[in-house]
PDB file of C-alpha atoms in Angstrom:
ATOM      1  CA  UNK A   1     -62.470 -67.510 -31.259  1.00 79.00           C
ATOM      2  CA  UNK A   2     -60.159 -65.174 -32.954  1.00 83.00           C
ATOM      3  CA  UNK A   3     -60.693 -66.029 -36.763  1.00 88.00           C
ATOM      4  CA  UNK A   4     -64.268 -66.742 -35.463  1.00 90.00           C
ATOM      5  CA  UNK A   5     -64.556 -62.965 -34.575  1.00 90.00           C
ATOM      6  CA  UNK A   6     -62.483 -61.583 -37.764  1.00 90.00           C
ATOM      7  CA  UNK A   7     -64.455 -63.534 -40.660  1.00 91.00           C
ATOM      8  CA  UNK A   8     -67.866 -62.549 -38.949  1.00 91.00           C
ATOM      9  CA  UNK A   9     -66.896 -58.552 -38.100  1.00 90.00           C
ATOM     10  CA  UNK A  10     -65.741 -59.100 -42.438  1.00 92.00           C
ATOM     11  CA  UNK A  11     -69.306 -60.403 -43.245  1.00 94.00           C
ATOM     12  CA  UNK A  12     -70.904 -57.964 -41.483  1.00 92.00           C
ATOM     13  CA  UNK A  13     -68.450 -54.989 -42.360  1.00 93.00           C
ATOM     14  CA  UNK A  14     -69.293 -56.138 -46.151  1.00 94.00           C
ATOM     15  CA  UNK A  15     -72.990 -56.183 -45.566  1.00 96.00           C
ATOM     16  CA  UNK A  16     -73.496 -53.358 -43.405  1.00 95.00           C
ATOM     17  CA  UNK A  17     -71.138 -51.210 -45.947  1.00 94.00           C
ATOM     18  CA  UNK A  18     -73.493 -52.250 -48.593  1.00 93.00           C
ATOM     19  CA  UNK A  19     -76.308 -51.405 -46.793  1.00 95.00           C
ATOM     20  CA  UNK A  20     -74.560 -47.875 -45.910  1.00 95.00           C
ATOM     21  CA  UNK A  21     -74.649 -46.854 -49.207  1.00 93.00           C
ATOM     22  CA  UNK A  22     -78.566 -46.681 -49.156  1.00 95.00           C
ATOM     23  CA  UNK A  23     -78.061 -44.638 -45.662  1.00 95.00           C
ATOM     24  CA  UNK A  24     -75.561 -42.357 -47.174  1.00 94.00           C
ATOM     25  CA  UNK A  25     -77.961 -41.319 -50.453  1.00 93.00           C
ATOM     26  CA  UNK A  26     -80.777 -40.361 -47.908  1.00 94.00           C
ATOM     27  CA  UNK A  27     -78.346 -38.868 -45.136  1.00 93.00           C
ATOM     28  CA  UNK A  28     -77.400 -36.732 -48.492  1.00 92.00           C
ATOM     29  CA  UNK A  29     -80.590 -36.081 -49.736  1.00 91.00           C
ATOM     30  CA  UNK A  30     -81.327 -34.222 -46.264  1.00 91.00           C
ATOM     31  CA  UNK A  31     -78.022 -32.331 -46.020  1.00 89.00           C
ATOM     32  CA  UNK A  32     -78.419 -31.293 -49.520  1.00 88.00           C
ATOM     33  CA  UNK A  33     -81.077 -29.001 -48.392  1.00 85.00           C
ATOM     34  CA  UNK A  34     -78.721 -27.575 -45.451  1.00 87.00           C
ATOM     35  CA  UNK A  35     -76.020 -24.495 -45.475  1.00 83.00           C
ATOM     36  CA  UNK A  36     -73.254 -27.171 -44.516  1.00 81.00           C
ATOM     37  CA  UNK A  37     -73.496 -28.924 -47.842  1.00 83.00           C
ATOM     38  CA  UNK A  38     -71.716 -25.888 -49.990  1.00 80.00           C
ATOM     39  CA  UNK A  39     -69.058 -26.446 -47.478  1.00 79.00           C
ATOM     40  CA  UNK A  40     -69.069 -30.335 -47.254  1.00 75.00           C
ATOM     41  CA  UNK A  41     -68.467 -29.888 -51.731  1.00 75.00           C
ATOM     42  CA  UNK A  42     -64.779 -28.422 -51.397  1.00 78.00           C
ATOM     43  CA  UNK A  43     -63.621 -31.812 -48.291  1.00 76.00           C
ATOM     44  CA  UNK A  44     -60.077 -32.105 -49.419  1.00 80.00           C
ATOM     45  CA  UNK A  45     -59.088 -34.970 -46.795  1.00 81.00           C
ATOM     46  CA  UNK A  46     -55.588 -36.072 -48.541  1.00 81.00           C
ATOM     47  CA  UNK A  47     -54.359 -33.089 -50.969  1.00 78.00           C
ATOM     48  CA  UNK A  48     -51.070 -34.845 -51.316  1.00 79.00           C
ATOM     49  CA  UNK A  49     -51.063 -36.801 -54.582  1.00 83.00           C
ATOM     50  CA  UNK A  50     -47.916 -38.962 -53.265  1.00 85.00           C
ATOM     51  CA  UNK A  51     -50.101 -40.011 -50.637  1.00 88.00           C
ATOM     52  CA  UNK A  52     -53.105 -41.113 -52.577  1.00 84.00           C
ATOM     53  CA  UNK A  53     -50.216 -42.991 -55.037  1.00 86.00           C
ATOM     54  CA  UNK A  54     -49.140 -44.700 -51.984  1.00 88.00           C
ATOM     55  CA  UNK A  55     -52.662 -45.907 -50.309  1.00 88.00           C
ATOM     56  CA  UNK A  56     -53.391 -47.403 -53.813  1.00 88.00           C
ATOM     57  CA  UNK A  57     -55.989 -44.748 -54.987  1.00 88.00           C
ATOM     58  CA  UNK A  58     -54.735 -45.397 -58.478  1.00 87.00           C
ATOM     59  CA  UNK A  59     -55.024 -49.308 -58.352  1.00 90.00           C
ATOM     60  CA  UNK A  60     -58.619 -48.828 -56.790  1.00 90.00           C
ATOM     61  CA  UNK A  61     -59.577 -46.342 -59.536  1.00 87.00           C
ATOM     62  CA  UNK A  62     -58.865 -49.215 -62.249  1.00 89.00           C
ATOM     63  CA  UNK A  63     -60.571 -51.597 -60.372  1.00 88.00           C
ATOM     64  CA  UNK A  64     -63.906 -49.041 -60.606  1.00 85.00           C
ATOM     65  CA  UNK A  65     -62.939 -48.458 -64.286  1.00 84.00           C
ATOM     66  CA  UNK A  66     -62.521 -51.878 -65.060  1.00 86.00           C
ATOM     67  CA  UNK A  67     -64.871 -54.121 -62.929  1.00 86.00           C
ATOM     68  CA  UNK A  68     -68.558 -54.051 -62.533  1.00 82.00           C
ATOM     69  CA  UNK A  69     -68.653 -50.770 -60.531  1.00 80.00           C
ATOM     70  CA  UNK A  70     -68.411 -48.769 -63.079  1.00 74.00           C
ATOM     71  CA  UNK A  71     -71.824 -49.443 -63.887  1.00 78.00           C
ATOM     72  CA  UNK A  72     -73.211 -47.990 -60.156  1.00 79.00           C
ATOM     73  CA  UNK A  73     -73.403 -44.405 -60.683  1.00 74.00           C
ATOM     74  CA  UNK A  74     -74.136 -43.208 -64.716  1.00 71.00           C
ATOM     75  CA  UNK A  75     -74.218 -39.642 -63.866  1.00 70.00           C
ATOM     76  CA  UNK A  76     -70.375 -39.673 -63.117  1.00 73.00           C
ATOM     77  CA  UNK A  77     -68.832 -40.748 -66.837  1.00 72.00           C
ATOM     78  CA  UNK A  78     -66.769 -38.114 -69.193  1.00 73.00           C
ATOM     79  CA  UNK A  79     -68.044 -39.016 -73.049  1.00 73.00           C
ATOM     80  CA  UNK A  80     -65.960 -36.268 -75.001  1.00 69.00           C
ATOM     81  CA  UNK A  81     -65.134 -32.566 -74.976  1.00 71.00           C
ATOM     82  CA  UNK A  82     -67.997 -31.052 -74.778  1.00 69.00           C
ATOM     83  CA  UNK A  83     -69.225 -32.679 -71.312  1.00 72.00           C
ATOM     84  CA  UNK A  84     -70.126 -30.551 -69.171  1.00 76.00           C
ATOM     85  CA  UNK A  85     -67.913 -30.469 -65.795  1.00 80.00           C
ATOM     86  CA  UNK A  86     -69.143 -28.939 -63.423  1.00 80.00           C
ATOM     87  CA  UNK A  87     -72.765 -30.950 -63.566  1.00 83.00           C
ATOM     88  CA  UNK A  88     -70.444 -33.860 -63.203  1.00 85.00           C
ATOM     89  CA  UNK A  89     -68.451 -32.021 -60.649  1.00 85.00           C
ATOM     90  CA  UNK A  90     -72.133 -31.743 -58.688  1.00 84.00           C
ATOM     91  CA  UNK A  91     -72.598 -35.269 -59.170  1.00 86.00           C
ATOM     92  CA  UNK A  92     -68.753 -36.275 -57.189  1.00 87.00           C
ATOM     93  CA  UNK A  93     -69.666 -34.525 -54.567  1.00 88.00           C
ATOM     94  CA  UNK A  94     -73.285 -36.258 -53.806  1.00 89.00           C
ATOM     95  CA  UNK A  95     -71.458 -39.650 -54.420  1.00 89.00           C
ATOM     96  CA  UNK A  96     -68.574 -38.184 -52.263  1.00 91.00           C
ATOM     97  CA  UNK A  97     -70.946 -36.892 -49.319  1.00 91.00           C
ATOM     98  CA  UNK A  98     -72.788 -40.283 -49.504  1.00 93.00           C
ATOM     99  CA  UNK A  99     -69.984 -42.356 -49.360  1.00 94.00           C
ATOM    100  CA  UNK A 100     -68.746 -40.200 -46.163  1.00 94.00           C
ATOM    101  CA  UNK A 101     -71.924 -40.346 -44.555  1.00 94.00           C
ATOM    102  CA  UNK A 102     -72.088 -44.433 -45.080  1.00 96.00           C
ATOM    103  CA  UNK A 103     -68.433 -44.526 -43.597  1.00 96.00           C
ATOM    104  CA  UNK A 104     -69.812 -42.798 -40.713  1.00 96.00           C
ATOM    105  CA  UNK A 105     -72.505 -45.345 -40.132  1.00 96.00           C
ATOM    106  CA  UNK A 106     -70.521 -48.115 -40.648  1.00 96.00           C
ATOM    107  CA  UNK A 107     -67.808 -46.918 -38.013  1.00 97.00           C
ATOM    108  CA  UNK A 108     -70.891 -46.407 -35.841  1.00 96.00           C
ATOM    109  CA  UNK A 109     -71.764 -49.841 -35.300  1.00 94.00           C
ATOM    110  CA  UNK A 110     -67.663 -50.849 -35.704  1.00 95.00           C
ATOM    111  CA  UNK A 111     -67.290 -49.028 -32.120  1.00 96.00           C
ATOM    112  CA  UNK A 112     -70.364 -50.359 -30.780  1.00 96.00           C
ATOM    113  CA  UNK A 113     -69.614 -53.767 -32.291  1.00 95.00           C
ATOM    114  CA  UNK A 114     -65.785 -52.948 -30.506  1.00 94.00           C
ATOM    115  CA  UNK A 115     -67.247 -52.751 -27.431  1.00 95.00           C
ATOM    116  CA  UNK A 116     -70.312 -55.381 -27.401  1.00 93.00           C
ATOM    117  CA  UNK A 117     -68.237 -58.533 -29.288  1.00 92.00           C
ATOM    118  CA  UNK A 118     -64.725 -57.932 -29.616  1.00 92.00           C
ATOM    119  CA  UNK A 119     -62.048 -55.372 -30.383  1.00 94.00           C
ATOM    120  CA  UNK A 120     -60.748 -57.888 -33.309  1.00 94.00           C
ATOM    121  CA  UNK A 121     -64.846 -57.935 -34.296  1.00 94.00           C
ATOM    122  CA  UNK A 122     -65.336 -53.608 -34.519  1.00 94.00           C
ATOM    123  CA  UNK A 123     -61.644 -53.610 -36.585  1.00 95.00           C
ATOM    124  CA  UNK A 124     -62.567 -56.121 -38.849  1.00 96.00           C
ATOM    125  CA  UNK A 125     -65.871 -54.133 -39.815  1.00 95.00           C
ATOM    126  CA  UNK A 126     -63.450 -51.637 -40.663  1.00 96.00           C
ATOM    127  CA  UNK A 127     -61.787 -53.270 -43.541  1.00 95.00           C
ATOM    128  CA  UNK A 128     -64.711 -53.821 -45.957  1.00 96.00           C
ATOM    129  CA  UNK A 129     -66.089 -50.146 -45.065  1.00 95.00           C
ATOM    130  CA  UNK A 130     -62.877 -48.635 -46.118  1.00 94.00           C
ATOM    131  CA  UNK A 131     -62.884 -50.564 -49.464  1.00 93.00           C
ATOM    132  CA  UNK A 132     -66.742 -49.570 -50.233  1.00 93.00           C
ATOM    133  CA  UNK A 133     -66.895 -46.271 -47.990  1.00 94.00           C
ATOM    134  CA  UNK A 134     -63.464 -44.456 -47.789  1.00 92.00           C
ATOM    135  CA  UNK A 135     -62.132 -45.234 -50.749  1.00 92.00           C
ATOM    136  CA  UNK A 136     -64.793 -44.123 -52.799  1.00 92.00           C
ATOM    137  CA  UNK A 137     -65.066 -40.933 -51.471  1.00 91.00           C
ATOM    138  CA  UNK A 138     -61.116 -40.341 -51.459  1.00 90.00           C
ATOM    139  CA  UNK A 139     -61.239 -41.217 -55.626  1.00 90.00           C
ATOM    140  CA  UNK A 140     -63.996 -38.337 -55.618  1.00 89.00           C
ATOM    141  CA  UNK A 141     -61.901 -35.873 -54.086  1.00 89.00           C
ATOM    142  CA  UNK A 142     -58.894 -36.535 -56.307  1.00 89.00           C
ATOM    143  CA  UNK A 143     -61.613 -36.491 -59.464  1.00 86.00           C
ATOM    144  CA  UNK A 144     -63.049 -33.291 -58.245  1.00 86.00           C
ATOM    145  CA  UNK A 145     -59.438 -31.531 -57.739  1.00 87.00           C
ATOM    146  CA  UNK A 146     -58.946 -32.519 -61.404  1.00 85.00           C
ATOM    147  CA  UNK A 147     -62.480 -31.173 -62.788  1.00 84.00           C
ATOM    148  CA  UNK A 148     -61.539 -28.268 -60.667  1.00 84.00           C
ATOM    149  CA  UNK A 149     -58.375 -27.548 -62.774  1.00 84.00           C
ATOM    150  CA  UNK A 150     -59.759 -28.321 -65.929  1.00 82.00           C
ATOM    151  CA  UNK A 151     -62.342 -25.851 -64.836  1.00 81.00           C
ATOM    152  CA  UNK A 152     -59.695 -23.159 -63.655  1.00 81.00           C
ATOM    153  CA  UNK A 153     -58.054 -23.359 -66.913  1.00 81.00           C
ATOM    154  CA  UNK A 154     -61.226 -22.857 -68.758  1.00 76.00           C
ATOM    155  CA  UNK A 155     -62.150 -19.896 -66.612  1.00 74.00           C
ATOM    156  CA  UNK A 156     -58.551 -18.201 -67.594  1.00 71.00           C
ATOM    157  CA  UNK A 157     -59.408 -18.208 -71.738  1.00 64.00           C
TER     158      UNK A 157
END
């Protein structure tokens, strides 16, 4: 019953976060329009890069770099020095916001799932909407901080 509930809460975490993705561009596309969203651009969840070494942010960006995923979202790619930052700055933060939102929704139905099915069912959801959800928007935020000093130092000449 126990493996039964942990590979079905990882199917469904996988799907779900998948679907979550679609949730999290329109959940953006309304905030976008909102006061809240200037705020929701400058999220800074884990400022400490030790931190982000140590929950594998670094082996997670290679995997994006080097996998398939790199081909999801264009509008986020660097092609030489005169690139200009802070459009893809703009373009973090949507994927960022999305990602959150889609994290959000997925934990949603993990503590409903918690509570209907299993405790072992909601915590397995989890797993899968880290990888696609929380992740994500954590390699945004360590992205944006370096656009943003890039951007600082460009400001200063």
């Amino acid at each position: 019953m126990l493996k039964n509930h942990l590979l079905t809460g990882l199917s469904f975490g996988l799907s779900l976060s998948i679907v979550s993705w679609m949730v999290g561009i329109i959940g953006n596309a309304l905030l976008l329009k909102t006061s809240y969203y200037e705020k929701l651009s400058h999220l800074n969840f884990i400022p400490s890069k030790a931190l982000n070494k140590t929950l594998g942010i670094g082996q997670f960006k290679w995997i994006v770099k080097n996998t398939f995923f790199r081909f999801l979202n264009q509008g986020i790619k660097v092609e030489g020095k005169n690139t200009d930052l802070t459009a893809i700055r703009h373009q973090m933060t949507l994927a960022e916001v999305s990602h959150l939102i889609g994290f959000l929704f997925v934990a949603a139905f993990a503590l409903f799932q918690t509570f209907n099915i299993s405790l072992v069912f909601g915590l397995s959801m989890m797993i899968p909407n880290a990888i696609f959800n929380a992740y994500p928007s954590l390699l945004q935020q360590e992205n944006k901080r370096r656009i943003d000093q890039v951007l600082g130092r460009q400001k200063v000449k």
